[in-house]
CSV table of C-alpha atoms in Angstrom, one decimal:
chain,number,residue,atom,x,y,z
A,1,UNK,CA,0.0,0.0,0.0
A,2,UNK,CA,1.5,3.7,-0.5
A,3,UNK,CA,0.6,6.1,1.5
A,4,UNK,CA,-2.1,7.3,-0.1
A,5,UNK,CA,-3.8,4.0,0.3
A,6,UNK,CA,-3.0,3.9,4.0
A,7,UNK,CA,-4.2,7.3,4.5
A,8,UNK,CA,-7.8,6.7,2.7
A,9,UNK,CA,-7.7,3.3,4.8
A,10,UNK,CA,-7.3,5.1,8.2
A,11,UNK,CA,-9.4,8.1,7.4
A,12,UNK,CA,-12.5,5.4,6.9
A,13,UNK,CA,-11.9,3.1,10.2
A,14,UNK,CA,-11.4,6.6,12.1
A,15,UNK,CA,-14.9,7.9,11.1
A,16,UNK,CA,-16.3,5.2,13.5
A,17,UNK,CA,-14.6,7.0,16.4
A,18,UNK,CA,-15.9,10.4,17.6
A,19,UNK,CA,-13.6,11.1,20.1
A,20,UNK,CA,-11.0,11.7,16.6
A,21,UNK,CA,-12.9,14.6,15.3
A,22,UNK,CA,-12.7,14.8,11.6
A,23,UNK,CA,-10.3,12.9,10.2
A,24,UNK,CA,-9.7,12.2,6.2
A,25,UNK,CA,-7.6,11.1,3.8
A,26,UNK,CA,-6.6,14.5,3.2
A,27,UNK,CA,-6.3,15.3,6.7
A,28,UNK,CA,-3.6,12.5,7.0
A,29,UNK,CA,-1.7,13.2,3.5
A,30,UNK,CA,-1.6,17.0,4.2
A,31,UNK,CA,0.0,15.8,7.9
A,32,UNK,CA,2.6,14.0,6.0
A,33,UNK,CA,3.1,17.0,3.3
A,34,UNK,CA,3.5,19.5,6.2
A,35,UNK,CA,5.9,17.5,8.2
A,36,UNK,CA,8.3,15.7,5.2
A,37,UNK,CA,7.6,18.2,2.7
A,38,UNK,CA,5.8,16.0,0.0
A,39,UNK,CA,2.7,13.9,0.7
A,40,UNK,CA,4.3,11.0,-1.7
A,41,UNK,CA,7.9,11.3,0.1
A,42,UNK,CA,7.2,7.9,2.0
A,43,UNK,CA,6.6,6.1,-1.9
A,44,UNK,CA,9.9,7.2,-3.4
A,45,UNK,CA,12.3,10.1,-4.5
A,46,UNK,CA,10.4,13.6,-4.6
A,47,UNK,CA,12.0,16.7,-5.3
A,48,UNK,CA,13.9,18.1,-2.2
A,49,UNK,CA,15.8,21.5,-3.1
A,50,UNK,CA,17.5,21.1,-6.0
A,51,UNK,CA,18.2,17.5,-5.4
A,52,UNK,CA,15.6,14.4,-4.5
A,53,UNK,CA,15.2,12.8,-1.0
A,54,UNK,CA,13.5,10.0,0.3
A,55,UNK,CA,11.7,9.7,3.9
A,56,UNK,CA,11.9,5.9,5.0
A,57,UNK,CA,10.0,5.2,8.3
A,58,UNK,CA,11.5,3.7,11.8
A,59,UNK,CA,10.3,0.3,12.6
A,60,UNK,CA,9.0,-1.2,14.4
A,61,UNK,CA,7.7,1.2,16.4
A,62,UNK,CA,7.0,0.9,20.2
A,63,UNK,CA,3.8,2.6,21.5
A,64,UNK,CA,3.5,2.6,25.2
A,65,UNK,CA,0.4,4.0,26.1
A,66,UNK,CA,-1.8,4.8,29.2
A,67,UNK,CA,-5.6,4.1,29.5
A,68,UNK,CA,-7.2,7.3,30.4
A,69,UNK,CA,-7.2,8.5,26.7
A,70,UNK,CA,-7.8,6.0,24.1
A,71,UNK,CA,-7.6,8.5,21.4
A,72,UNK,CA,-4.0,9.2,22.5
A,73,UNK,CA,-3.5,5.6,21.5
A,74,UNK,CA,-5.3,5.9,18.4
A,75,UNK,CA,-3.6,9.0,17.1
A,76,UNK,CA,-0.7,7.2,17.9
A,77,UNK,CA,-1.1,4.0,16.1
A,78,UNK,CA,-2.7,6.2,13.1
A,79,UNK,CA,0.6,8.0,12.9
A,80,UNK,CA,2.7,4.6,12.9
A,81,UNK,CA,0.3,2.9,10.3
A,82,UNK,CA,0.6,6.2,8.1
A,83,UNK,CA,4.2,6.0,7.8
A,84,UNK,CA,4.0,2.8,6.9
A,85,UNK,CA,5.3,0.9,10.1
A,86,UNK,CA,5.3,-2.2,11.6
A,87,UNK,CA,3.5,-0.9,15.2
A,88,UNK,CA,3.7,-2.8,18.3
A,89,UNK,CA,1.7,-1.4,20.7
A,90,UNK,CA,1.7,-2.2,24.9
A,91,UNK,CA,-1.5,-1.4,26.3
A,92,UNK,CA,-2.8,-0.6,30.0
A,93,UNK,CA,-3.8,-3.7,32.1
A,94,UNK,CA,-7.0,-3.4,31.7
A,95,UNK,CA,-6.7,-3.3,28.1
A,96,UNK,CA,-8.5,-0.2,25.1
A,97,UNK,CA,-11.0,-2.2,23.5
A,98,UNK,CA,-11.0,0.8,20.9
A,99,UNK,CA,-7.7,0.1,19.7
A,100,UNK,CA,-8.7,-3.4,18.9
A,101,UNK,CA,-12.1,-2.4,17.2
A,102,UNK,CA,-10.1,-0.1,15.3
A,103,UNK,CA,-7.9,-2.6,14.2
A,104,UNK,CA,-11.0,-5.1,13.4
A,105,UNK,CA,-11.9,-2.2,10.7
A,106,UNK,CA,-8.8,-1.5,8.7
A,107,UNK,CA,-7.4,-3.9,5.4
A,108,UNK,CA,-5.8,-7.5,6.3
A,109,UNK,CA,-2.6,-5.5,4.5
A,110,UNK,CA,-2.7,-2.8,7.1
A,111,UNK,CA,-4.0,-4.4,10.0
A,112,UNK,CA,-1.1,-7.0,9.7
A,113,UNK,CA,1.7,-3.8,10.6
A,114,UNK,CA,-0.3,-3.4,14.5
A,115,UNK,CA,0.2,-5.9,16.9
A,116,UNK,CA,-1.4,-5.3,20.6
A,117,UNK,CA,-0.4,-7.1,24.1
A,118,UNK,CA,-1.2,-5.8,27.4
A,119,UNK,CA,2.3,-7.3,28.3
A,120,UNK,CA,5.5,-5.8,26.9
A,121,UNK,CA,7.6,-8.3,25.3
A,122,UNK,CA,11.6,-8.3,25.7
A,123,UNK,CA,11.9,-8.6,21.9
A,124,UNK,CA,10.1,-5.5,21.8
A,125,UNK,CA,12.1,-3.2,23.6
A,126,UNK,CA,14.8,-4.8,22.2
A,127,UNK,CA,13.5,-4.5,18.4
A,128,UNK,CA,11.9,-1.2,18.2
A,129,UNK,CA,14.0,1.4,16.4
A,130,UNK,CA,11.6,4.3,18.0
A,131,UNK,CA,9.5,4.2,21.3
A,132,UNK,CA,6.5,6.6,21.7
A,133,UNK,CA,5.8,6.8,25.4
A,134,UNK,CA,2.7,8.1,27.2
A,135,UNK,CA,2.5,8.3,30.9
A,136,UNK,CA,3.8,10.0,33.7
A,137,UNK,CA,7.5,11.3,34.7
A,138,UNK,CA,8.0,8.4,36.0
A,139,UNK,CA,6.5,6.3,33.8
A,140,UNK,CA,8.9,8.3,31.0
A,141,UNK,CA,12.0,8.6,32.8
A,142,UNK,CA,12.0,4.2,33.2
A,143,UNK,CA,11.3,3.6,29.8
A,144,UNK,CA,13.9,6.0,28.8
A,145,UNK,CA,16.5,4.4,31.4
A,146,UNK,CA,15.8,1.5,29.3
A,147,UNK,CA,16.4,2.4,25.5
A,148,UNK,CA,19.6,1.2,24.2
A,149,UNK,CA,21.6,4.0,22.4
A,150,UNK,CA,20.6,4.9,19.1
A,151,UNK,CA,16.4,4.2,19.9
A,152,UNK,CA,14.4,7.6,18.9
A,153,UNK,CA,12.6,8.6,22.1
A,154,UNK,CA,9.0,10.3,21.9
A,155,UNK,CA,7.8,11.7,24.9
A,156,UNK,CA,4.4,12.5,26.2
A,157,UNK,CA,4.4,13.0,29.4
A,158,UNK,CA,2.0,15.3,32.2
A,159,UNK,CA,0.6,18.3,31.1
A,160,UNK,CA,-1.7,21.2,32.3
A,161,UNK,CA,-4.2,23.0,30.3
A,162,UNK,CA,-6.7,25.7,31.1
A,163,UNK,CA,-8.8,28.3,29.4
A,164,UNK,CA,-9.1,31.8,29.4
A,165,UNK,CA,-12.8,33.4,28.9
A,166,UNK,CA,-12.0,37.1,28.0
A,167,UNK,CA,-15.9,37.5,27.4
A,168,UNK,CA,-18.3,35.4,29.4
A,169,UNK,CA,-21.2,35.7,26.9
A,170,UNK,CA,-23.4,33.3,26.4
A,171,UNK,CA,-22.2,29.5,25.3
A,172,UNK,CA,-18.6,30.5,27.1
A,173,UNK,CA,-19.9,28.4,30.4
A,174,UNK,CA,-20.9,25.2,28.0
A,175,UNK,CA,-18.2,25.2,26.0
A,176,UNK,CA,-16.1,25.2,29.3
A,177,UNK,CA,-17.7,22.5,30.1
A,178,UNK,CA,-17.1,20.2,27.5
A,179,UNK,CA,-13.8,20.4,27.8
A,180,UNK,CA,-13.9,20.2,31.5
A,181,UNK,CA,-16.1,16.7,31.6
A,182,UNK,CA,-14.6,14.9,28.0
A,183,UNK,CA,-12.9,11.8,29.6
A,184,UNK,CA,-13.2,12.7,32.8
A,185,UNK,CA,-10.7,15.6,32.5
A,186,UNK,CA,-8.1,13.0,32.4
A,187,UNK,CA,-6.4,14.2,29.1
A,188,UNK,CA,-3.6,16.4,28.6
A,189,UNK,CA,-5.7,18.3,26.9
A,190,UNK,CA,-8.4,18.8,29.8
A,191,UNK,CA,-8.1,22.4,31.5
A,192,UNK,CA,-8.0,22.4,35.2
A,193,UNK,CA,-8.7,26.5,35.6
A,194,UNK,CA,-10.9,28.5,33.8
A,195,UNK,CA,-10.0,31.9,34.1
A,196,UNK,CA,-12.1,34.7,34.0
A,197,UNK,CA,-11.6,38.6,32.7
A,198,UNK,CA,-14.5,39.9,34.2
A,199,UNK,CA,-16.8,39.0,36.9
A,200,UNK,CA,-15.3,35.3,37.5
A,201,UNK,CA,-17.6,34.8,40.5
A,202,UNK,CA,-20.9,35.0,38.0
A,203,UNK,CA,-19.2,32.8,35.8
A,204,UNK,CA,-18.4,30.1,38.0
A,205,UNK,CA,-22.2,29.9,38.7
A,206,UNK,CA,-22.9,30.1,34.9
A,207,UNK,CA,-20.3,27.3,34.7
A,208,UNK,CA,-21.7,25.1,37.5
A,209,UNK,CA,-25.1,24.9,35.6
A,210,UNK,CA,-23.2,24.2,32.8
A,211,UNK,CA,-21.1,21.3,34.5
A,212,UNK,CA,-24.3,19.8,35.7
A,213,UNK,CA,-26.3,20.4,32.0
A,214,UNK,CA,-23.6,18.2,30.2
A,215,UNK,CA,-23.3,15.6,33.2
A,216,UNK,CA,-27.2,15.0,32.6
A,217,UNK,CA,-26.4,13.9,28.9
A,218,UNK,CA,-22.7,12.7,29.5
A,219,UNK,CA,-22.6,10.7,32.9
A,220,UNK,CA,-19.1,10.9,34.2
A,221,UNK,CA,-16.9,7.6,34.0
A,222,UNK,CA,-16.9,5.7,37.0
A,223,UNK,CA,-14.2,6.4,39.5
A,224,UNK,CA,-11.9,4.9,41.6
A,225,UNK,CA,-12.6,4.5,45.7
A,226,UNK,CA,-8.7,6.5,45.7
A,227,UNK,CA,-10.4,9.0,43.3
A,228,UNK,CA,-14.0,9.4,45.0
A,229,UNK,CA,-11.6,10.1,48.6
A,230,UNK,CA,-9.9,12.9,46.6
A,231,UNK,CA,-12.9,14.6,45.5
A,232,UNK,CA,-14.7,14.4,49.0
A,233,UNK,CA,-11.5,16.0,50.7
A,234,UNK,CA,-11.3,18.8,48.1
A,235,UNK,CA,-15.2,19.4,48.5
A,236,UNK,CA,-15.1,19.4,52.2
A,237,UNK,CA,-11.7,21.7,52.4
A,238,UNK,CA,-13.3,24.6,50.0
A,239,UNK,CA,-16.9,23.9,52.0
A,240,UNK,CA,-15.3,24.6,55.1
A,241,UNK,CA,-13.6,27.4,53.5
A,242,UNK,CA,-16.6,29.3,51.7
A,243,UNK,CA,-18.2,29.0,55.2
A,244,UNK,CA,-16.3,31.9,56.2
A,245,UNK,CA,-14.7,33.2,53.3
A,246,UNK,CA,-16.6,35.3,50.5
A,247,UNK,CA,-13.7,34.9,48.1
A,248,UNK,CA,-14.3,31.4,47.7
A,249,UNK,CA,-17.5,29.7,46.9
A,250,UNK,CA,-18.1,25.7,46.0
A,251,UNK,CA,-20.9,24.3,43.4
A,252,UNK,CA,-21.1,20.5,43.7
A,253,UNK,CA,-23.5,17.9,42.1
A,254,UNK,CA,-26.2,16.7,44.6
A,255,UNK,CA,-25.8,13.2,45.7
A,256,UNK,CA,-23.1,12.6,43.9
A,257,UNK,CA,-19.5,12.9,42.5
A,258,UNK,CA,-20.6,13.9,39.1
A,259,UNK,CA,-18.8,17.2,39.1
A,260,UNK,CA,-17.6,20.3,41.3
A,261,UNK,CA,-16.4,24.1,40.2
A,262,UNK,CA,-14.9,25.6,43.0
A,263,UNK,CA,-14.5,29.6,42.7
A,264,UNK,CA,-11.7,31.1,44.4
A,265,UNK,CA,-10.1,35.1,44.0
A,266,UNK,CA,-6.7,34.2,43.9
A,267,UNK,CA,-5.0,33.6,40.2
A,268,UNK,CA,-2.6,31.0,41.3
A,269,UNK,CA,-2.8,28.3,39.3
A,270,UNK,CA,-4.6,25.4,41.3
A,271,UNK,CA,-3.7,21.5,40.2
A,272,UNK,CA,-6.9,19.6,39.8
A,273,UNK,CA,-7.5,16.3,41.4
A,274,UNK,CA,-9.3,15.6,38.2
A,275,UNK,CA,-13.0,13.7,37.1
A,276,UNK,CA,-14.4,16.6,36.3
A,277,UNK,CA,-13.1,19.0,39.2
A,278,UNK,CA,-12.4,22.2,38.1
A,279,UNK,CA,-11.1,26.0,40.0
A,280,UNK,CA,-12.7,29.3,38.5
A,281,UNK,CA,-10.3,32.3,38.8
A,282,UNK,CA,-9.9,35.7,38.4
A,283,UNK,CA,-7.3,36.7,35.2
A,284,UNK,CA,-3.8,37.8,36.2
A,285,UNK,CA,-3.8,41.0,34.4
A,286,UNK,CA,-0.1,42.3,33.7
A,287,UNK,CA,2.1,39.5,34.3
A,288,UNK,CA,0.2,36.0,34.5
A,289,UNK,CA,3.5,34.1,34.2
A,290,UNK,CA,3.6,34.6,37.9
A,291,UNK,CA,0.5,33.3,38.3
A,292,UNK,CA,0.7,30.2,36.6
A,293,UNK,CA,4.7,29.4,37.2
A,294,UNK,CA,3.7,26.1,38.9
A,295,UNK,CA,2.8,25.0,35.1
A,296,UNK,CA,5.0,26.7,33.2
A,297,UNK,CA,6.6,24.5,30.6
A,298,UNK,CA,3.9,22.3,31.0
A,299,UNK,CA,1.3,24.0,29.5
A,300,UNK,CA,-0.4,21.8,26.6
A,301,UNK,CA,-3.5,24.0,25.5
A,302,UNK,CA,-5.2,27.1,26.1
A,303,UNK,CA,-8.7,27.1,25.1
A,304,UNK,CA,-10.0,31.0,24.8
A,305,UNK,CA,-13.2,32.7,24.1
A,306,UNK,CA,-13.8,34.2,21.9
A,307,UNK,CA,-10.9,32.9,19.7
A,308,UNK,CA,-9.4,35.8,18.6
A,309,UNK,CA,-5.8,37.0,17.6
A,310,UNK,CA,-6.4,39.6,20.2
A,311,UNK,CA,-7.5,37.5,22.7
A,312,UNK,CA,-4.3,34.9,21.6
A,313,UNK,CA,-2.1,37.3,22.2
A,314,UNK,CA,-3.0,37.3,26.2
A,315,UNK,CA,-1.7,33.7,26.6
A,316,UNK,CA,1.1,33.4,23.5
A,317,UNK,CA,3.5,34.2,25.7
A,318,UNK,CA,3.2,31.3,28.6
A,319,UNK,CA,4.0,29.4,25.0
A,320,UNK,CA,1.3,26.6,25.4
A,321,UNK,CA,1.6,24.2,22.9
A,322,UNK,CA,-1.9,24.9,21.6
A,323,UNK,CA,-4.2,27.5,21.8
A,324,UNK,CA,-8.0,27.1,20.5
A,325,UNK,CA,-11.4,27.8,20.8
A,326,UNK,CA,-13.0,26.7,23.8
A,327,UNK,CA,-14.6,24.0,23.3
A,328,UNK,CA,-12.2,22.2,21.0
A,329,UNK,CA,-9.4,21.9,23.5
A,330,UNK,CA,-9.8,18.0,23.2
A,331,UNK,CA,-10.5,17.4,19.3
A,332,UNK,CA,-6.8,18.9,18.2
A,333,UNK,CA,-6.2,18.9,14.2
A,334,UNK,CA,-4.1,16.2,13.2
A,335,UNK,CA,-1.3,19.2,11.8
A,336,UNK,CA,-0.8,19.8,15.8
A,337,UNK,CA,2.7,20.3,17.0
A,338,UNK,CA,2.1,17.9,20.3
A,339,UNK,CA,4.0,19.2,22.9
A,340,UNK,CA,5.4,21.9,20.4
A,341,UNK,CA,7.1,18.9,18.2
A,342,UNK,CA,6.3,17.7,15.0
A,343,UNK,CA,4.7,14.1,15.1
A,344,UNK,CA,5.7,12.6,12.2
A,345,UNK,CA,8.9,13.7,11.2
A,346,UNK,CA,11.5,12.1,14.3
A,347,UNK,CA,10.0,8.8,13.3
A,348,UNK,CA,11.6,8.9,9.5
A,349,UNK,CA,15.3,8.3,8.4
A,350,UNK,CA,16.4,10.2,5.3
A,351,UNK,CA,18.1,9.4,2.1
A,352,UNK,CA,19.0,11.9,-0.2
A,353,UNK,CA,19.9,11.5,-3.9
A,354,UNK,CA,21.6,13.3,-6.1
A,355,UNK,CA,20.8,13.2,-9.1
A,356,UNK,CA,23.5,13.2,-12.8
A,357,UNK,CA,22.1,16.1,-14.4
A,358,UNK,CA,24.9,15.9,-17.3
């Protein structure tokens, strides 16, 4: 297959999974163009300069991924199977039955380059010509203790997003909220503040009927007896708190741990304990670097409203990774420079020819 083929191959299995967003074949091929230069590069010499190059990919490739986003893992394997890879891919414990169903809808000629195991192998660590690793620190910092020289590494490790509402007009809260609740906030791509230019206390109100609109039509996941003790000790420190505090006020979900949006008048950035738990907080005019240092360097997305350049400019210099309309902070386009590096092109080698133009 050549990788147009592949790309027309992936586009159709991906339109069964939501949590992609759009993805076609031109989607994929304009990926490829952006990152190698030429959308046939993979298929043989193309023009490069004023000589000719070639992009061959790594493989096999090594995805370790974690389970609280199985379109991490798709996007992943999507990218190996586009380059034209053989993919071997260690899942969670408890398995992602998506990437198998995925699998179960692609061509026996593509399927055959993805093998799955929730087990890792010793021939494939010791095979792989490129690991892609999601996870934590520590998760990233033993696999990488691991790699034998030479192995291309690909990180993706913790991140923190928020948003910034520089208008709270109306749709603002619900759009928050999507990208609050979407798999249980677990993603890199999940914001943990929402900041607020303007009168953040209103908005957190406007955001906890928001919160409790989408969990009506989007139950949470379920979560962890660890998870639900977090949750109860963050509610019952900012309950005790609002008791005697204006500044802060708490919105939780009645009889139940479906979600909470704590307000508070301080800009510091506040670290989520996650499942759909999320702060409300006045913008740091001026300066709000010094703000949000505790996440500086790990910011993956800002999602703003409205999205404008203006608006853009507020947050470009904390140097997120991302930033989009709110709302969209979890469906990324697949052009995306993930984690500010290009996805595609540290998984290629390169031959260049020259040609005998006598």
């Amino acid at each position: 297959m050549n990788t147009a083929s592949r790309a027309d191959a992936l586009a159709r299995a991906a339109s069964h999974f939501p949590i992609l967003g759009p993805c076609s074949a031109e989607d994929l091929l304009e990926v490829v163009r952006l990152e190698l230069g030429h959308a046939e590069i993979l298929d043989g010499f193309r023009p490069y300069g004023a000589n000719f190059a070639r992009a061959y990919c790594l493989s096999p490739l090594l995805h370790i991924v974690s389970g609280n986003t199985p379109h991490a893992a798709l996007q992943s394997l999507i990218r190996g199977l586009l380059l034209g890879a053989q993919n071997r891919m260690k899942l969670p414990s408890e398995g992602l039955p998506e990437v198998g169903e995925f699998l179960s809808l692609l061509p026996a000629g593509l399927r055959d380059r993805a093998t799955i195991s929730t087990t890792l192998p010793a021939e494939w660590l010791r095979e792989a010509e490129a690991w892609i690793v999601f996870g934590s620190d520590e998760t990233i910092a033993h696999f990488r203790s691991q790699a034998r020289p030479g192995v291309r590494f690909e990180p993706h490790g913790h991140l923190f997003s928020l948003g910034l509402v520089a208008s709270p007009t109306p749709g603002a809260a619900d759009a928050a909220a999507r990208d609050i609740s979407l798999f249980n906030q677990k993603g890199c791509l999940s914001p943990h503040d929402i900041y607020v230019r303007g009168d953040a206390a209103a908005f957190a109100a406007e955001l906890a009927r928001a919160m409790g609109d989408f969990a009506a039509t989007e139950p949470p996941l379920p979560v962890t007896v660890a998870e639900a003790a977090e949750i109860h000790n963050v509610r019952a420190n900012y309950r005790f708190r609002s008791a005697s505090d204006a500044r802060v006020k708490l919105y939780e979900s009645e009889d139940s741990l479906d979600w909470t949006v704590i307000y508070e008048n301080d800009p510091w950035f506040a670290s989520s304990c996650l499942n759909r738990v999320v702060y409300v907080k006045p913008w740091p005019e001026g300066d709000p670097s010094a703000a949000l240092g505790p996440v500086l360097g790990w910011l993956g997305a800002v999602g703003i409203w409205p999205s404008l350049p203006e608006v853009a400019e507020l947050v470009a210099p904390l140097a997120p990774s991302r930033i989009c309309p709110l709302g969209h902070m979890q469906l990324p386009p697949w052009s995306w420079h993930q984690e500010g590096r290009q996805n595609l092109a540290g998984l290629v080698r390169w031959v260049d020819f020259e040609a005998d133009i006598r």
